[in-house]
PDB file of C-alpha atoms and ligand atoms in Angstrom:
ATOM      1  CA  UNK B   1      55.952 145.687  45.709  1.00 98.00           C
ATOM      2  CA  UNK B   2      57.277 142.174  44.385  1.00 98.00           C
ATOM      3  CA  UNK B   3      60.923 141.610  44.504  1.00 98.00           C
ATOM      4  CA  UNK B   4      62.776 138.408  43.152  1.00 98.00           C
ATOM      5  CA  UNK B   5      66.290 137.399  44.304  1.00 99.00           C
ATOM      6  CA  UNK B   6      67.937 135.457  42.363  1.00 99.00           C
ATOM      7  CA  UNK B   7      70.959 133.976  44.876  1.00 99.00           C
ATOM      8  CA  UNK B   8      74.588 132.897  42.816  1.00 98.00           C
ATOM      9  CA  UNK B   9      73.574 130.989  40.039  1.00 99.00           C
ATOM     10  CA  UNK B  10      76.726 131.482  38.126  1.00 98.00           C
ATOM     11  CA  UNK B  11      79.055 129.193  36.496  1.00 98.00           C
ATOM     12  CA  UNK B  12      81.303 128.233  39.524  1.00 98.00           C
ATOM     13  CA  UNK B  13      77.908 126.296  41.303  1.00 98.00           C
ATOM     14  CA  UNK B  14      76.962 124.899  37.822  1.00 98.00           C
ATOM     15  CA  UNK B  15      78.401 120.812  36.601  1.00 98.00           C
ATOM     16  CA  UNK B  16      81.190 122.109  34.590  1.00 98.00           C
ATOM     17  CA  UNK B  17      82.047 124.753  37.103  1.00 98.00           C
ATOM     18  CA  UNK B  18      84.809 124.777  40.037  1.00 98.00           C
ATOM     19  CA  UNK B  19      81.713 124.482  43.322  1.00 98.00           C
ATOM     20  CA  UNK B  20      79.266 122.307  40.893  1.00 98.00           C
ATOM     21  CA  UNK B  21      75.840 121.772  43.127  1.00 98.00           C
ATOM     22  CA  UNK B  22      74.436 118.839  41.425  1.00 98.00           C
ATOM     23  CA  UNK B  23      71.686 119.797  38.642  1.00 98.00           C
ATOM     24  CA  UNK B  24      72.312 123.495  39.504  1.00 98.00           C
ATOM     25  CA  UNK B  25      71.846 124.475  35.813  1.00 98.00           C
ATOM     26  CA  UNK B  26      68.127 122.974  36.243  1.00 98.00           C
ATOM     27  CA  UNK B  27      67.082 125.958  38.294  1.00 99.00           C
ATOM     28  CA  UNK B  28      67.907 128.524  34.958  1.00 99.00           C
ATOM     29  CA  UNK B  29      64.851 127.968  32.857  1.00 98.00           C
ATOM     30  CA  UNK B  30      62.712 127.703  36.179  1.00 98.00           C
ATOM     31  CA  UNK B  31      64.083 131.295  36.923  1.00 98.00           C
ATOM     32  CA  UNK B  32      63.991 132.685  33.726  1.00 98.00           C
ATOM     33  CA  UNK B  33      60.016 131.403  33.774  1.00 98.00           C
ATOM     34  CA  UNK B  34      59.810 133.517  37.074  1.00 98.00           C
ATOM     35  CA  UNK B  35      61.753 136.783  35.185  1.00 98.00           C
ATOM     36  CA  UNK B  36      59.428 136.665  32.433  1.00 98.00           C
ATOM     37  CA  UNK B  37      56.214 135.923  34.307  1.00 97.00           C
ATOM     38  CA  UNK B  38      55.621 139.574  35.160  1.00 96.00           C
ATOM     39  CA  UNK B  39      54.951 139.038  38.604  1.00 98.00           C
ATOM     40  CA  UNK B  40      57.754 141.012  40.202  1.00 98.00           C
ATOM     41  CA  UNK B  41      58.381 144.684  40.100  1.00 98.00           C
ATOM     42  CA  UNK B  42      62.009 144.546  40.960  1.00 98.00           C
ATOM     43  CA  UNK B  43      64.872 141.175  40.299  1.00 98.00           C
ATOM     44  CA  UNK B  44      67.878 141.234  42.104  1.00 98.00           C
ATOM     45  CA  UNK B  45      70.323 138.478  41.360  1.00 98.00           C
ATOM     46  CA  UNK B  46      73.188 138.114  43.826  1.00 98.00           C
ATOM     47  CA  UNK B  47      77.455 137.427  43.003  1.00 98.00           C
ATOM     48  CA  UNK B  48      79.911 135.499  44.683  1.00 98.00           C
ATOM     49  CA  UNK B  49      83.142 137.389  44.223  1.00 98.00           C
ATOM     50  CA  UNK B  50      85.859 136.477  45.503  1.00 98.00           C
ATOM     51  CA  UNK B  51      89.504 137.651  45.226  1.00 98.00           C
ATOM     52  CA  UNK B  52      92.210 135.280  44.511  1.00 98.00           C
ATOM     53  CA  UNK B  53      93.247 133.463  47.695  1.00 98.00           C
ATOM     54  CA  UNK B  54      90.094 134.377  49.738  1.00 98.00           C
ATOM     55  CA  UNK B  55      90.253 132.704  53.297  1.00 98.00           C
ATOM     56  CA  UNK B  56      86.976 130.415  52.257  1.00 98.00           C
ATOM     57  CA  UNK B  57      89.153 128.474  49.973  1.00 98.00           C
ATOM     58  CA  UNK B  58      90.960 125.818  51.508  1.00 98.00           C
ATOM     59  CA  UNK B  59      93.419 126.516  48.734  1.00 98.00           C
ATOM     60  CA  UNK B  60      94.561 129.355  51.095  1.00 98.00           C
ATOM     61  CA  UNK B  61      95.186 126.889  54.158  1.00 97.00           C
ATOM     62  CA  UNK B  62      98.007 124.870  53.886  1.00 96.00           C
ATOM     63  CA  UNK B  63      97.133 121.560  54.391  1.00 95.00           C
ATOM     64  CA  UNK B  64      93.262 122.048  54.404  1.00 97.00           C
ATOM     65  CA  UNK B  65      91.405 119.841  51.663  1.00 97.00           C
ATOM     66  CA  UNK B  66      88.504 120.993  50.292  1.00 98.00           C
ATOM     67  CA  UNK B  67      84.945 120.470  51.816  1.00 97.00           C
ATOM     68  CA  UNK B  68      86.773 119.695  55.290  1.00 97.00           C
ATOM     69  CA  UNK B  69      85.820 121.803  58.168  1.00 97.00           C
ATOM     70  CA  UNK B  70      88.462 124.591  58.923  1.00 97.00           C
ATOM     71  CA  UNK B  71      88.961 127.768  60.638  1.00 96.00           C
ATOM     72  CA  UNK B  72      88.805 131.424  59.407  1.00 96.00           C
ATOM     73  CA  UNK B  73      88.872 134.390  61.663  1.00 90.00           C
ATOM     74  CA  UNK B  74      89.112 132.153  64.693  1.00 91.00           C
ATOM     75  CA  UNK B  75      85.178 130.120  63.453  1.00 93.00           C
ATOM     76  CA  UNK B  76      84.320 127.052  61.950  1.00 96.00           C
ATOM     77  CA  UNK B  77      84.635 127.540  58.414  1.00 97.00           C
ATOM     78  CA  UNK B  78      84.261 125.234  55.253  1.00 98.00           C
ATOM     79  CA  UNK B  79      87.038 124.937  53.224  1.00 98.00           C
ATOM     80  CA  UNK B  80      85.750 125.241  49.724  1.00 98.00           C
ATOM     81  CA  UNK B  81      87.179 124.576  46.251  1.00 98.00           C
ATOM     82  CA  UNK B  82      88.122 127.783  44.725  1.00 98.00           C
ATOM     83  CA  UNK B  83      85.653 129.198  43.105  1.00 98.00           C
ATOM     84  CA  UNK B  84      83.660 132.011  41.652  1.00 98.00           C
ATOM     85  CA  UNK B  85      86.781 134.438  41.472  1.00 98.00           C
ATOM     86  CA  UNK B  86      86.569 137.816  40.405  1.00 98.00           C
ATOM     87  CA  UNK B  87      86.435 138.585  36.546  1.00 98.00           C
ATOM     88  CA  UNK B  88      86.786 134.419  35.761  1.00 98.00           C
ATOM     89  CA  UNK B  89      83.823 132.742  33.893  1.00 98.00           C
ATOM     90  CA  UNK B  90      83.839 130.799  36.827  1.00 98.00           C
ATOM     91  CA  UNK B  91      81.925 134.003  38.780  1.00 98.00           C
ATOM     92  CA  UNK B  92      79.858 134.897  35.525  1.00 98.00           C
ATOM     93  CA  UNK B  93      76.303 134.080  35.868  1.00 98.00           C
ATOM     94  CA  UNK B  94      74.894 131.140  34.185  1.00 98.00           C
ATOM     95  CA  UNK B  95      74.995 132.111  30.442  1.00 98.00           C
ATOM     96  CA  UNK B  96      71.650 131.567  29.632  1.00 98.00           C
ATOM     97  CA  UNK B  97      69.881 133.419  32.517  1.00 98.00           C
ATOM     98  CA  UNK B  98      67.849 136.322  31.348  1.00 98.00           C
ATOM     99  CA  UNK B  99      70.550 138.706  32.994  1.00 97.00           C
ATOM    100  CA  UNK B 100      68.969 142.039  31.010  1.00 97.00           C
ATOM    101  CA  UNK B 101      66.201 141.850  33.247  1.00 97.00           C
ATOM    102  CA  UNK B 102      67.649 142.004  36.462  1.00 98.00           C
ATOM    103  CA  UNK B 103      67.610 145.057  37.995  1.00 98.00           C
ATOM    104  CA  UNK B 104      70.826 144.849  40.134  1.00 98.00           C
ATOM    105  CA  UNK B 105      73.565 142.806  40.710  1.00 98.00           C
ATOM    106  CA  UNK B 106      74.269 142.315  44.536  1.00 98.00           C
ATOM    107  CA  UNK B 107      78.353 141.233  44.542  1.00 98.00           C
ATOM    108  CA  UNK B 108      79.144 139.404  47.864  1.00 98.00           C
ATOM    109  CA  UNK B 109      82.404 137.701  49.211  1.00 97.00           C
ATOM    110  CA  UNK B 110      85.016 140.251  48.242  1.00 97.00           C
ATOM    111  CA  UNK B 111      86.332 140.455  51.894  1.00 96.00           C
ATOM    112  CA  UNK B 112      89.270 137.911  51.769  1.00 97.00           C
ATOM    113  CA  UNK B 113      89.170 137.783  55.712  1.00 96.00           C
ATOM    114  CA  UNK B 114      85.224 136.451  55.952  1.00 96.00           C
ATOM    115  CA  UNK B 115      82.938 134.457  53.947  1.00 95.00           C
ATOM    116  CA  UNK B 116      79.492 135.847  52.975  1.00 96.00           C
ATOM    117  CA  UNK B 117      77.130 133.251  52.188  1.00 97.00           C
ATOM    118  CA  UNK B 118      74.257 135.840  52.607  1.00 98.00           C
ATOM    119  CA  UNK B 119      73.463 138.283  49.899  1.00 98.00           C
ATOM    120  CA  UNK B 120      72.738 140.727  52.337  1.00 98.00           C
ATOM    121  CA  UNK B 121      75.921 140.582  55.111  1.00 96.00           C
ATOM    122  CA  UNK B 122      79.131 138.821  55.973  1.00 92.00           C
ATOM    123  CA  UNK B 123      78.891 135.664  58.311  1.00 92.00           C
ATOM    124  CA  UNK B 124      80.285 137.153  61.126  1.00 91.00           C
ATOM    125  CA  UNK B 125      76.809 139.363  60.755  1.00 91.00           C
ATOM    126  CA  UNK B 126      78.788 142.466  60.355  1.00 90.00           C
ATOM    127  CA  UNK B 127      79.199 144.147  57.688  1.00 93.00           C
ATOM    128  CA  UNK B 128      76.023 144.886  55.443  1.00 96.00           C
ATOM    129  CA  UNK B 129      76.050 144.561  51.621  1.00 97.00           C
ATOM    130  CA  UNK B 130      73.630 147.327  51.552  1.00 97.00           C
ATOM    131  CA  UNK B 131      70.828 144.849  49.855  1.00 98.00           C
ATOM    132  CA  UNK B 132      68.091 145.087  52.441  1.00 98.00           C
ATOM    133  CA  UNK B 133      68.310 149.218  52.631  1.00 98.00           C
ATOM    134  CA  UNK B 134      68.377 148.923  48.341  1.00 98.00           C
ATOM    135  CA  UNK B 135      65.223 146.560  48.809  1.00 98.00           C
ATOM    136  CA  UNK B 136      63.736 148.694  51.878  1.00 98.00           C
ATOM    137  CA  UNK B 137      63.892 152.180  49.874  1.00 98.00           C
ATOM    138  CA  UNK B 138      62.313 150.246  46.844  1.00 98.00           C
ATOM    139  CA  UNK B 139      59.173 149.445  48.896  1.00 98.00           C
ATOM    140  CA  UNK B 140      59.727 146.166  48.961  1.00 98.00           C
ATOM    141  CA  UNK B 141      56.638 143.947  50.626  1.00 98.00           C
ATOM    142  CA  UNK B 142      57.152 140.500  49.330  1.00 98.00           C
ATOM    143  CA  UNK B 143      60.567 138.764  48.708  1.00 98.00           C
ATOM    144  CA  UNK B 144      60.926 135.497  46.625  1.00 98.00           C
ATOM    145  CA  UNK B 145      64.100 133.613  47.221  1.00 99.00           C
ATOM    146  CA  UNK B 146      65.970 130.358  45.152  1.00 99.00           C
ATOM    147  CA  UNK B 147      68.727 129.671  43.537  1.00 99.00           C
ATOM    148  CA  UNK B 148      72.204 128.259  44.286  1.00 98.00           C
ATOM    149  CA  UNK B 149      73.135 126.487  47.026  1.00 98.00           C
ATOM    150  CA  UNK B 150      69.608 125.968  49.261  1.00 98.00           C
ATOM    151  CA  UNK B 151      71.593 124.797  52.038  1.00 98.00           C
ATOM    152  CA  UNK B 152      74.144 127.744  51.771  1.00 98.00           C
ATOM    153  CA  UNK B 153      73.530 131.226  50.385  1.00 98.00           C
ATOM    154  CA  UNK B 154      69.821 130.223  49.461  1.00 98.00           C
ATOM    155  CA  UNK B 155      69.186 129.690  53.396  1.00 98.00           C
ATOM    156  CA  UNK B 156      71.189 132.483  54.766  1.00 98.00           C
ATOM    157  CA  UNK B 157      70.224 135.013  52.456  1.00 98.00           C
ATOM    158  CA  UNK B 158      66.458 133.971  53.148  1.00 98.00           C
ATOM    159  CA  UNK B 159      66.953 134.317  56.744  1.00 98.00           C
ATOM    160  CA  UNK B 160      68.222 137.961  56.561  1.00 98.00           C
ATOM    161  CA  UNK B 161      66.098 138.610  54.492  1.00 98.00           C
ATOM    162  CA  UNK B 162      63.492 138.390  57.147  1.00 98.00           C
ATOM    163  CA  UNK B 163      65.651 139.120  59.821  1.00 97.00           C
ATOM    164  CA  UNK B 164      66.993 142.761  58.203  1.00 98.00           C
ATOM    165  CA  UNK B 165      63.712 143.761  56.854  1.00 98.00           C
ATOM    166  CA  UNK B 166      60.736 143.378  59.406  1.00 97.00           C
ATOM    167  CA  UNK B 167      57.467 143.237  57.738  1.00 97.00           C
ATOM    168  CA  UNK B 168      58.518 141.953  54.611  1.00 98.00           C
ATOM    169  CA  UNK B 169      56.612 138.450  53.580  1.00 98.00           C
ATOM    170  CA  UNK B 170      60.072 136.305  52.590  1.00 98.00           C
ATOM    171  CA  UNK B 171      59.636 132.803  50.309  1.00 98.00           C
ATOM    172  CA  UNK B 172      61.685 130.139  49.089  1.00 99.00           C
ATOM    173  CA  UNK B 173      61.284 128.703  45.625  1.00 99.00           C
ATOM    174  CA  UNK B 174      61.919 125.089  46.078  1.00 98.00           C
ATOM    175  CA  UNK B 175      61.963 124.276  42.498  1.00 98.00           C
ATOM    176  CA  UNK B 176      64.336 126.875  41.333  1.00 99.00           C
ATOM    177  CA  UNK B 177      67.189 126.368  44.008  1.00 99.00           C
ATOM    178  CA  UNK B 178      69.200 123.261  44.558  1.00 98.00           C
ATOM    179  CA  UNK B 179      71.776 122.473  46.663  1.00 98.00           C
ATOM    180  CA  UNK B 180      75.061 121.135  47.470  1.00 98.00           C
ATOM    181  CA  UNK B 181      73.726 117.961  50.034  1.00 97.00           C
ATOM    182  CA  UNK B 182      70.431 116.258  50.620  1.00 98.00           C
ATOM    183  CA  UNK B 183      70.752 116.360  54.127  1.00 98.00           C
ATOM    184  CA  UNK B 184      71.638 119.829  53.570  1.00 98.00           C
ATOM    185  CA  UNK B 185      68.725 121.426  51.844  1.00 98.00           C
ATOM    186  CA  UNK B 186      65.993 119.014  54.071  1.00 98.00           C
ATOM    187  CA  UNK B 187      67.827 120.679  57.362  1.00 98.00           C
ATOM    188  CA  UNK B 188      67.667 124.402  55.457  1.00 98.00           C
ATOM    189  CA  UNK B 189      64.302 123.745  54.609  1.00 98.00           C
ATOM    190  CA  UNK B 190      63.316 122.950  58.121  1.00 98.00           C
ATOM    191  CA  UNK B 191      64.922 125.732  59.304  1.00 98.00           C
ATOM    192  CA  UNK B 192      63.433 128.240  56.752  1.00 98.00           C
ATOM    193  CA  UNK B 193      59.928 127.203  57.255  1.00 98.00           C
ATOM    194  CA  UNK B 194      60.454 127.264  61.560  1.00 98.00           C
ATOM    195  CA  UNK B 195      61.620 131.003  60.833  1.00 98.00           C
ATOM    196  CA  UNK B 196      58.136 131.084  58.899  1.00 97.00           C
ATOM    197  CA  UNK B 197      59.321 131.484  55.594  1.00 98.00           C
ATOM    198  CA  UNK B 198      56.716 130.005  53.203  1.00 98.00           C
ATOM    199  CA  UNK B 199      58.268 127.048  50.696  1.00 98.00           C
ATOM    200  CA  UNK B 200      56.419 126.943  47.402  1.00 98.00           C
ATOM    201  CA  UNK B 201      56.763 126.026  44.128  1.00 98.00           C
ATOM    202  CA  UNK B 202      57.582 128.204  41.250  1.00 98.00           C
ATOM    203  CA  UNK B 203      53.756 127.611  40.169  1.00 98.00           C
ATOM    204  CA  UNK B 204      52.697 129.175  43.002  1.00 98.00           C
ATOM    205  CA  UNK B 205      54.895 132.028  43.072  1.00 98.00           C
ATOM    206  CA  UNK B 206      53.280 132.322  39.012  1.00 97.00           C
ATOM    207  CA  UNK B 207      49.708 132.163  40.132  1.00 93.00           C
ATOM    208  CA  UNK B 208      50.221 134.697  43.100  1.00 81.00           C
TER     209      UNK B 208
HETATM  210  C1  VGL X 301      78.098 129.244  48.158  1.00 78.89           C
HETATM  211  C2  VGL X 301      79.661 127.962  49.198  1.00 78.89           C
HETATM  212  C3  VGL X 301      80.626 128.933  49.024  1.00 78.89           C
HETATM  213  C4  VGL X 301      76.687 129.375  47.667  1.00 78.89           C
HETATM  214  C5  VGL X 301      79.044 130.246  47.981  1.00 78.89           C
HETATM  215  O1  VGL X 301      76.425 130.168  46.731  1.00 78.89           O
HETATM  216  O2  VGL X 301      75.809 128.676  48.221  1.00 78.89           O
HETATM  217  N1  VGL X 301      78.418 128.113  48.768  1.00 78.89           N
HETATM  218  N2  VGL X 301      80.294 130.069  48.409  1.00 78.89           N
HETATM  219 ZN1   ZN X 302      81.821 131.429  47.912  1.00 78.89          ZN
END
């Protein structure tokens, strides 16, 4: 059983939108190429929604600016841009992502007190979204992650992935994620790959 997650690539992490990863639109035709290819059984594409005023936005800090380190529930914490809140086209997925075939639509980041980079928990590795027992009861055996940002919600949702669901064979689609730094995605790529999780291209992930 071959699932595809499809992490945050909405508006907000798009050039136009209010967390722009550079070339983040660039990943949509890669992923719809990897919806249509018939290759997975199940797609899952994952939400950042915030409320107004969630504690990730620096916005909700005074005196914080934006892409400074801060503090939120007594951790290290970036201080983002606001972005990707609830019912704005800022949080709508990218327009022209084949949306009707995804399966489910895993919301994340609702709890104002805690950011949730990961599709599948809260940072503080608390609470669950409920993602890996969906995934789990499905059968999953093989997850394929990209999307938007690799060196964010890419990475962390990969890791759980793997992490929350022993057994299950976890890759990263380099070519259909980007992310917000260089430095960024080369470190989450390291890191990925010394948790063993297999970086391919979408080619691959079409062939097998
Ligand atoms: C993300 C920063 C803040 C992401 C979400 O999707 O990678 N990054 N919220
Ligand atoms: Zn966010």
């Amino acid at each position: 059983m071959k699932a595809l997650l499809l992490v945050d690539i909405q508006n907000g992490f798009c050039p136009g939108g209010n967390l722009p990863v550079p070339d983040g639109d660039k990943v949509v035709p890669v992923a719809n190429r990897l919806i249509d290819s018939g290759r997975y059984d199940l797609i899952v594409a994952s939400q950042d929604w915030h409320p107004p005023g969630h504690g990730s936005f620096a916005s909700a800090h005074p005196g914080a600016t934006p892409f400074e380190m801060g503090e939120l529930a007594g951790k290290p914490q970036m201080m983002w841009p606001d972005h990707c809140i609830q019912g704005t086209p800022d949080a709508e997925l990218h327009p022209e992502l084949k949306s009707e075939e995804i399966d489910l639509i895993q919301q994340k980041g609702e709890d104002p007190r805690i950011d949730s980079y990961s599709a599948f928990r809260d940072n503080d590795r608390d609470a669950s979204t409920g993602l890996s027992n969906f995934l789990q009861e499905q059968g999953v055996t093989d997850l394929d992650v990209c999307g938007l940002a690799t060196d964010y919600c890419v990475k962390f949702s990969a890791l759980d992935a793997l992490e929350m669901m022993p057994g299950v064979r976890v890759r990263f689609i380099e070519d259909a994620s980007r992310g917000i730094t260089p430095e960024g995605v080369a470190a989450a790529i390291d890191e990925m790959r010394a948790h063993g999780i297999a970086v391919i291209k979408s080619a691959d992930a079409l062939r097998q």
